[in-house]
């Protein structure tokens, strides 16, 4: 289905997000195509008493016409769903009736909060349900779109559980974006949507919406509050994005390749930053940590996008590379393959997006072969 042109801005819009990535995508819509609408941003699945730096950064903006609310989490266990679902959904219903949205936008259309809000808004106000890009799942899918008999049985049991816990309006889609309550989608790469999602009308998230003064202000505040530091004084020449610590431990060739890249960049005098995985607990590169620009691993890489517009970014088949390809179209993005990369769904997508791929295993074999030929010639 072709990507539709931008349509008239809705009078009122409700966005429901639960992860930092979804929130970041929603912010571009709030300051881009929805800037003239009455906007309600609902942070769902929030733990009571937990500090939210994103919320602090948003409140600091004092953006007119933007209402931000927090909704508590339901939980995943059957016990949680029995006890907490009704109070949360009552709050969702109240929110929908207050803002009377023309569009209900959600990052994960499997969430009960999104489906409940979308079905109420559609029945009461004729609203449209819209799926918002949820990272790599938008392009690789989440489960098979053609389930086998056993998978079909599991899907039926999960659907029955959803009806019992939430209501008969609940539908669990086979993949993200396929809910009956989402009629269209906002995607970073609409032309590369997964098989099921490609059949729905899609609109493109534009990179320029994420280069507004509001988004830069939020990024700078996140760096100061979460990272306890200052935003980069100038643009970075090269960024090394590290995978999870476990992968660096078990895949020594990948670890050596990333360490070698770091040493080469430093020797050439380039301004290099290193960002570890958000769950990283230690420094594992075979290179000294002194004199490096070590970006705080807890920060989303999207916060650093303003300083990476012309950079050379090197990683290893991660969703972060996907988001930087979209946010920094002029940057050179390169992925080094790791053990198990043949089973990674992103592997087929990267070449189509212009992300340079290189298998370090093949590169090392070629180097060993070249060395052996030089030894033969010299001998």
Short mmCIF file of C-alpha atoms in Angstrom, two decimals:
data_model
loop_
_atom_site.label_atom_id
_atom_site.label_comp_id
_atom_site.label_asym_id
_atom_site.label_seq_id
_atom_site.Cartn_x
_atom_site.Cartn_y
_atom_site.Cartn_z
CA UNK A 1 0.00 0.00 0.00
CA UNK A 2 1.49 3.38 -0.95
CA UNK A 3 2.53 5.84 1.72
CA UNK A 4 -0.26 8.45 2.01
CA UNK A 5 0.51 12.18 1.91
CA UNK A 6 0.33 14.21 5.11
CA UNK A 7 -3.24 14.94 5.98
CA UNK A 8 -4.90 17.70 7.92
CA UNK A 9 -3.68 18.14 11.49
CA UNK A 10 -6.10 16.60 13.99
CA UNK A 11 -7.87 18.92 16.40
CA UNK A 12 -6.94 16.77 19.39
CA UNK A 13 -4.50 13.86 19.70
CA UNK A 14 -3.76 11.35 22.45
CA UNK A 15 -0.39 9.58 22.49
CA UNK A 16 0.29 6.59 24.75
CA UNK A 17 3.93 5.51 25.18
CA UNK A 18 5.69 3.12 27.54
CA UNK A 19 9.39 3.07 26.55
CA UNK A 20 12.07 5.77 25.99
CA UNK A 21 12.15 4.93 22.27
CA UNK A 22 8.39 5.35 21.91
CA UNK A 23 8.54 8.58 23.90
CA UNK A 24 11.30 9.95 21.68
CA UNK A 25 9.30 9.16 18.53
CA UNK A 26 6.20 10.76 20.09
CA UNK A 27 8.10 13.97 20.87
CA UNK A 28 8.90 14.48 17.19
CA UNK A 29 5.19 14.24 16.39
CA UNK A 30 4.29 16.65 19.20
CA UNK A 31 6.69 19.31 17.92
CA UNK A 32 6.18 18.46 14.25
CA UNK A 33 2.86 17.58 12.58
CA UNK A 34 0.81 17.77 15.81
CA UNK A 35 2.23 21.10 17.04
CA UNK A 36 -1.05 22.97 16.42
CA UNK A 37 -3.30 20.29 17.94
CA UNK A 38 -4.47 19.92 21.52
CA UNK A 39 -1.93 17.33 22.65
CA UNK A 40 -2.15 14.81 25.48
CA UNK A 41 0.87 12.63 26.18
CA UNK A 42 0.19 9.66 28.47
CA UNK A 43 3.15 7.79 29.95
CA UNK A 44 1.72 4.34 30.62
CA UNK A 45 3.19 1.44 32.61
CA UNK A 46 4.79 3.79 35.15
CA UNK A 47 6.07 2.47 38.49
CA UNK A 48 4.88 4.57 41.47
CA UNK A 49 7.60 6.60 43.17
CA UNK A 50 10.15 5.97 40.41
CA UNK A 51 11.99 9.08 39.25
CA UNK A 52 11.39 9.93 35.60
CA UNK A 53 14.07 12.20 34.12
CA UNK A 54 12.23 12.38 30.80
CA UNK A 55 9.21 13.81 32.58
CA UNK A 56 11.40 16.38 34.32
CA UNK A 57 12.92 17.44 31.01
CA UNK A 58 9.48 17.79 29.43
CA UNK A 59 8.11 19.78 32.37
CA UNK A 60 11.09 22.12 32.10
CA UNK A 61 9.94 23.11 28.60
CA UNK A 62 6.58 24.48 29.80
CA UNK A 63 5.20 23.80 26.32
CA UNK A 64 1.76 25.43 25.84
CA UNK A 65 -1.07 23.19 24.68
CA UNK A 66 0.67 20.03 25.89
CA UNK A 67 -0.74 17.95 28.75
CA UNK A 68 1.36 15.15 30.24
CA UNK A 69 -0.10 12.46 32.48
CA UNK A 70 1.26 9.28 34.07
CA UNK A 71 -0.68 6.04 34.31
CA UNK A 72 0.41 3.20 36.65
CA UNK A 73 1.52 -0.16 35.31
CA UNK A 74 -0.82 -3.12 35.13
CA UNK A 75 1.88 -5.78 35.34
CA UNK A 76 2.37 -9.06 33.51
CA UNK A 77 1.26 -11.72 35.98
CA UNK A 78 -2.32 -12.98 36.10
CA UNK A 79 -2.56 -11.70 39.68
CA UNK A 80 -1.52 -8.19 38.59
CA UNK A 81 -3.95 -8.18 35.68
CA UNK A 82 -6.88 -9.25 37.85
CA UNK A 83 -6.20 -6.60 40.50
CA UNK A 84 -4.84 -3.66 38.52
CA UNK A 85 -6.48 -3.74 35.10
CA UNK A 86 -9.84 -2.18 35.99
CA UNK A 87 -8.47 0.84 37.93
CA UNK A 88 -5.99 1.63 35.14
CA UNK A 89 -8.57 1.27 32.36
CA UNK A 90 -10.99 3.51 34.26
CA UNK A 91 -8.33 6.21 34.20
CA UNK A 92 -7.74 5.60 30.49
CA UNK A 93 -11.47 6.01 29.78
CA UNK A 94 -11.60 9.24 31.78
CA UNK A 95 -8.60 10.57 29.86
CA UNK A 96 -10.16 9.76 26.47
CA UNK A 97 -13.45 11.42 27.38
CA UNK A 98 -11.60 14.53 28.57
CA UNK A 99 -9.43 15.07 25.51
CA UNK A 100 -11.90 13.82 22.84
CA UNK A 101 -9.12 12.79 20.41
CA UNK A 102 -9.29 12.62 16.66
CA UNK A 103 -6.25 10.33 16.70
CA UNK A 104 -5.05 7.83 19.32
CA UNK A 105 -1.37 7.02 18.77
CA UNK A 106 0.38 4.12 20.52
CA UNK A 107 3.86 2.65 20.29
CA UNK A 108 2.83 -0.90 21.17
CA UNK A 109 -0.63 -1.75 19.85
CA UNK A 110 -0.66 -4.96 21.89
CA UNK A 111 -1.00 -2.91 25.05
CA UNK A 112 -4.45 -3.01 26.64
CA UNK A 113 -4.24 0.73 27.42
CA UNK A 114 -3.86 1.61 23.73
CA UNK A 115 -6.55 -0.76 22.49
CA UNK A 116 -9.04 0.36 25.13
CA UNK A 117 -8.40 4.05 24.41
CA UNK A 118 -8.60 3.51 20.64
CA UNK A 119 -11.87 1.56 20.72
CA UNK A 120 -13.58 4.12 23.00
CA UNK A 121 -12.33 7.05 20.90
CA UNK A 122 -13.45 5.38 17.67
CA UNK A 123 -16.95 4.67 18.98
CA UNK A 124 -17.47 8.03 20.70
CA UNK A 125 -15.59 10.46 18.42
CA UNK A 126 -14.85 8.55 15.20
CA UNK A 127 -11.14 8.72 15.98
CA UNK A 128 -8.34 6.96 14.10
CA UNK A 129 -6.02 4.49 15.84
CA UNK A 130 -2.38 4.89 14.78
CA UNK A 131 0.62 2.63 15.44
CA UNK A 132 3.84 4.46 16.28
CA UNK A 133 7.21 2.98 15.27
CA UNK A 134 8.49 0.64 17.99
CA UNK A 135 12.00 0.07 16.67
CA UNK A 136 13.26 -3.05 14.91
CA UNK A 137 9.97 -4.93 15.49
CA UNK A 138 8.33 -2.61 12.94
CA UNK A 139 10.56 -4.07 10.23
CA UNK A 140 11.32 -7.62 11.32
CA UNK A 141 7.95 -8.44 12.89
CA UNK A 142 7.65 -10.06 16.31
CA UNK A 143 6.30 -13.52 15.53
CA UNK A 144 5.61 -15.47 12.37
CA UNK A 145 2.86 -13.97 10.24
CA UNK A 146 1.89 -17.49 9.11
CA UNK A 147 1.68 -19.49 12.35
CA UNK A 148 1.81 -23.27 12.39
CA UNK A 149 -0.96 -25.23 14.12
CA UNK A 150 0.77 -25.19 17.52
CA UNK A 151 1.41 -21.46 17.21
CA UNK A 152 -2.21 -20.90 16.20
CA UNK A 153 -3.37 -22.75 19.32
CA UNK A 154 -1.10 -20.60 21.49
CA UNK A 155 -2.49 -17.48 19.81
CA UNK A 156 -6.05 -18.64 20.55
CA UNK A 157 -5.24 -19.29 24.22
CA UNK A 158 -3.56 -15.89 24.52
CA UNK A 159 -6.59 -14.24 22.94
CA UNK A 160 -8.87 -16.01 25.41
CA UNK A 161 -6.66 -14.84 28.28
CA UNK A 162 -6.84 -11.29 26.96
CA UNK A 163 -10.65 -11.38 26.81
CA UNK A 164 -10.87 -12.69 30.37
CA UNK A 165 -8.37 -10.14 31.77
CA UNK A 166 -9.36 -7.08 29.75
CA UNK A 167 -12.60 -7.52 27.82
CA UNK A 168 -14.03 -8.78 24.53
CA UNK A 169 -12.65 -5.70 22.76
CA UNK A 170 -9.07 -6.92 23.24
CA UNK A 171 -7.25 -8.41 20.24
CA UNK A 172 -3.68 -9.70 20.33
CA UNK A 173 -2.12 -9.12 16.92
CA UNK A 174 0.40 -11.55 15.40
CA UNK A 175 2.97 -8.74 15.11
CA UNK A 176 3.30 -5.15 16.28
CA UNK A 177 1.24 -2.74 14.21
CA UNK A 178 -1.39 -5.32 13.23
CA UNK A 179 -3.99 -4.58 15.89
CA UNK A 180 -7.55 -4.13 14.65
CA UNK A 181 -7.60 -0.83 16.52
CA UNK A 182 -4.71 0.74 14.55
CA UNK A 183 -5.71 1.75 11.03
CA UNK A 184 -2.41 3.37 9.98
CA UNK A 185 1.16 3.84 11.14
CA UNK A 186 3.94 6.40 11.68
CA UNK A 187 7.27 4.79 10.71
CA UNK A 188 10.86 5.94 10.32
CA UNK A 189 11.24 3.70 7.24
CA UNK A 190 7.68 3.15 5.94
CA UNK A 191 8.87 1.47 2.74
CA UNK A 192 10.60 -1.28 4.77
CA UNK A 193 7.72 -2.19 7.11
CA UNK A 194 7.30 -5.90 7.86
CA UNK A 195 4.96 -7.99 5.73
CA UNK A 196 1.74 -7.41 7.66
CA UNK A 197 2.32 -3.76 8.45
CA UNK A 198 3.16 -2.98 4.82
CA UNK A 199 -0.52 -3.52 3.98
CA UNK A 200 -1.62 -0.55 6.11
CA UNK A 201 -1.38 3.15 5.20
CA UNK A 202 1.95 4.48 6.49
CA UNK A 203 3.33 7.96 7.07
CA UNK A 204 7.02 8.82 7.40
CA UNK A 205 8.57 10.21 10.56
CA UNK A 206 10.75 13.04 9.28
CA UNK A 207 14.21 13.54 10.71
CA UNK A 208 13.80 17.33 10.76
CA UNK A 209 11.06 17.04 13.40
CA UNK A 210 13.74 15.72 15.75
CA UNK A 211 16.11 18.64 15.20
CA UNK A 212 13.82 21.27 16.72
CA UNK A 213 14.96 23.56 19.58
CA UNK A 214 12.58 21.70 21.91
CA UNK A 215 14.14 18.29 21.21
CA UNK A 216 17.67 19.68 21.53
CA UNK A 217 16.73 21.27 24.87
CA UNK A 218 15.37 17.92 26.09
CA UNK A 219 18.53 16.12 24.92
CA UNK A 220 20.79 18.59 26.71
CA UNK A 221 18.78 18.33 29.90
CA UNK A 222 18.85 14.52 29.80
CA UNK A 223 22.64 14.59 29.39
CA UNK A 224 22.96 16.87 32.40
CA UNK A 225 20.51 15.03 34.67
CA UNK A 226 20.96 11.37 33.71
CA UNK A 227 24.57 11.55 32.56
CA UNK A 228 25.68 14.10 35.17
CA UNK A 229 27.74 15.82 32.48
CA UNK A 230 27.67 18.52 29.84
CA UNK A 231 26.56 18.16 26.21
CA UNK A 232 29.45 17.74 23.75
CA UNK A 233 31.17 21.02 23.01
CA UNK A 234 31.41 20.13 19.30
CA UNK A 235 30.47 17.39 16.86
CA UNK A 236 32.02 13.93 17.13
CA UNK A 237 34.09 12.49 14.24
CA UNK A 238 33.53 8.87 15.17
CA UNK A 239 31.26 6.95 17.54
CA UNK A 240 31.81 3.40 18.71
CA UNK A 241 28.55 1.76 19.86
CA UNK A 242 29.24 -1.28 22.01
CA UNK A 243 26.87 -4.29 22.23
CA UNK A 244 25.85 -5.97 25.49
CA UNK A 245 28.71 -6.99 27.80
CA UNK A 246 27.83 -10.66 27.36
CA UNK A 247 28.36 -10.49 23.60
CA UNK A 248 31.75 -8.83 24.05
CA UNK A 249 32.78 -11.60 26.46
CA UNK A 250 31.78 -14.55 24.30
CA UNK A 251 32.72 -13.08 20.90
CA UNK A 252 36.44 -12.34 21.21
CA UNK A 253 36.88 -11.56 17.48
CA UNK A 254 34.17 -8.88 17.68
CA UNK A 255 35.76 -7.46 20.82
CA UNK A 256 39.16 -7.35 19.11
CA UNK A 257 37.70 -5.75 15.98
CA UNK A 258 36.00 -2.97 17.95
CA UNK A 259 39.15 -2.40 20.03
CA UNK A 260 41.24 -2.19 16.86
CA UNK A 261 38.85 0.34 15.33
CA UNK A 262 39.15 2.47 18.43
CA UNK A 263 42.94 2.37 18.35
CA UNK A 264 43.03 3.25 14.64
CA UNK A 265 40.71 6.23 15.10
CA UNK A 266 42.71 7.58 18.03
CA UNK A 267 45.99 7.15 16.17
CA UNK A 268 44.56 9.17 13.28
CA UNK A 269 43.69 12.00 15.66
CA UNK A 270 39.93 11.75 15.21
CA UNK A 271 37.53 12.89 17.93
CA UNK A 272 36.07 9.57 19.09
CA UNK A 273 33.25 8.83 21.54
CA UNK A 274 32.42 5.43 23.00
CA UNK A 275 28.95 4.49 24.23
CA UNK A 276 28.43 1.22 26.02
CA UNK A 277 25.20 -0.77 26.11
CA UNK A 278 22.58 0.67 28.53
CA UNK A 279 22.98 -2.44 30.74
CA UNK A 280 26.77 -2.42 30.63
CA UNK A 281 28.53 -2.81 33.97
CA UNK A 282 32.22 -2.83 33.01
CA UNK A 283 34.80 -1.72 30.43
CA UNK A 284 35.66 -4.67 28.19
CA UNK A 285 37.52 -3.19 25.24
CA UNK A 286 41.19 -4.10 24.80
CA UNK A 287 42.10 -0.42 24.85
CA UNK A 288 42.83 2.08 27.63
CA UNK A 289 39.83 4.04 28.85
CA UNK A 290 41.90 7.15 29.61
CA UNK A 291 41.60 10.11 27.27
CA UNK A 292 38.41 8.71 25.72
CA UNK A 293 35.07 10.45 25.42
CA UNK A 294 32.97 7.95 27.36
CA UNK A 295 29.26 8.72 26.92
CA UNK A 296 27.00 7.61 29.75
CA UNK A 297 25.52 4.18 28.87
CA UNK A 298 22.21 4.98 30.60
CA UNK A 299 21.34 7.66 28.06
CA UNK A 300 19.44 6.77 24.88
CA UNK A 301 21.67 7.21 21.84
CA UNK A 302 18.95 9.39 20.28
CA UNK A 303 19.81 12.13 22.80
CA UNK A 304 23.24 12.44 21.18
CA UNK A 305 21.95 12.59 17.59
CA UNK A 306 22.48 16.39 17.25
CA UNK A 307 26.25 15.83 17.61
CA UNK A 308 26.43 12.90 15.16
CA UNK A 309 25.05 14.40 11.94
CA UNK A 310 28.32 13.98 9.99
CA UNK A 311 29.94 11.27 12.12
CA UNK A 312 31.19 7.79 11.30
CA UNK A 313 29.22 5.40 13.54
CA UNK A 314 30.41 1.83 14.12
CA UNK A 315 28.38 -0.82 15.94
CA UNK A 316 27.20 -4.40 15.65
CA UNK A 317 23.68 -5.14 14.38
CA UNK A 318 21.84 -3.06 16.97
CA UNK A 319 18.58 -1.11 16.97
CA UNK A 320 20.65 1.98 17.86
CA UNK A 321 22.24 1.88 14.40
CA UNK A 322 18.76 1.77 12.90
CA UNK A 323 17.64 4.90 14.75
CA UNK A 324 20.85 6.80 13.88
CA UNK A 325 20.43 5.91 10.20
CA UNK A 326 17.07 7.68 10.37
CA UNK A 327 18.04 10.65 12.58
CA UNK A 328 21.45 11.29 10.98
CA UNK A 329 20.94 10.69 7.23
CA UNK A 330 24.34 12.19 6.33
CA UNK A 331 26.27 10.04 8.82
CA UNK A 332 28.26 6.98 7.74
CA UNK A 333 26.82 3.98 9.59
CA UNK A 334 28.73 0.70 9.70
CA UNK A 335 27.88 -2.62 11.32
CA UNK A 336 30.39 -5.33 12.23
CA UNK A 337 28.78 -8.76 12.34
CA UNK A 338 28.89 -10.85 15.49
CA UNK A 339 28.41 -14.52 16.33
CA UNK A 340 24.83 -15.51 15.58
CA UNK A 341 24.39 -12.62 13.12
CA UNK A 342 23.04 -14.99 10.46
CA UNK A 343 19.89 -15.38 12.57
CA UNK A 344 19.52 -11.67 13.22
CA UNK A 345 16.49 -10.23 11.33
CA UNK A 346 18.25 -6.85 11.06
CA UNK A 347 20.98 -8.38 8.91
CA UNK A 348 18.82 -8.36 5.77
CA UNK A 349 17.42 -4.89 6.46
CA UNK A 350 20.71 -3.05 6.93
CA UNK A 351 21.96 -3.15 3.30
CA UNK A 352 18.64 -1.78 2.08
CA UNK A 353 19.03 1.20 4.42
CA UNK A 354 22.57 1.97 3.32
CA UNK A 355 24.15 0.69 6.52
CA UNK A 356 27.55 -0.68 5.61
CA UNK A 357 28.01 -4.28 6.68
CA UNK A 358 31.22 -6.17 7.18
CA UNK A 359 31.89 -9.64 8.50
CA UNK A 360 35.02 -9.51 10.62
CA UNK A 361 35.38 -13.29 10.31
CA UNK A 362 35.69 -13.09 6.52
CA UNK A 363 37.93 -10.05 6.84
CA UNK A 364 40.30 -11.95 9.16
CA UNK A 365 40.40 -14.98 6.83
CA UNK A 366 41.28 -12.68 3.92
CA UNK A 367 44.00 -11.00 6.01
CA UNK A 368 45.49 -14.35 7.03
CA UNK A 369 45.48 -15.47 3.40
CA UNK A 370 47.22 -12.26 2.31
CA UNK A 371 49.82 -12.64 5.07
CA UNK A 372 50.50 -16.24 4.08
CA UNK A 373 51.04 -15.21 0.45
CA UNK A 374 53.47 -12.48 1.52
CA UNK A 375 55.34 -15.06 3.63
CA UNK A 376 55.57 -17.44 0.65
CA UNK A 377 56.88 -14.67 -1.60
CA UNK A 378 59.45 -13.51 0.96
CA UNK A 379 60.47 -17.10 1.80
#
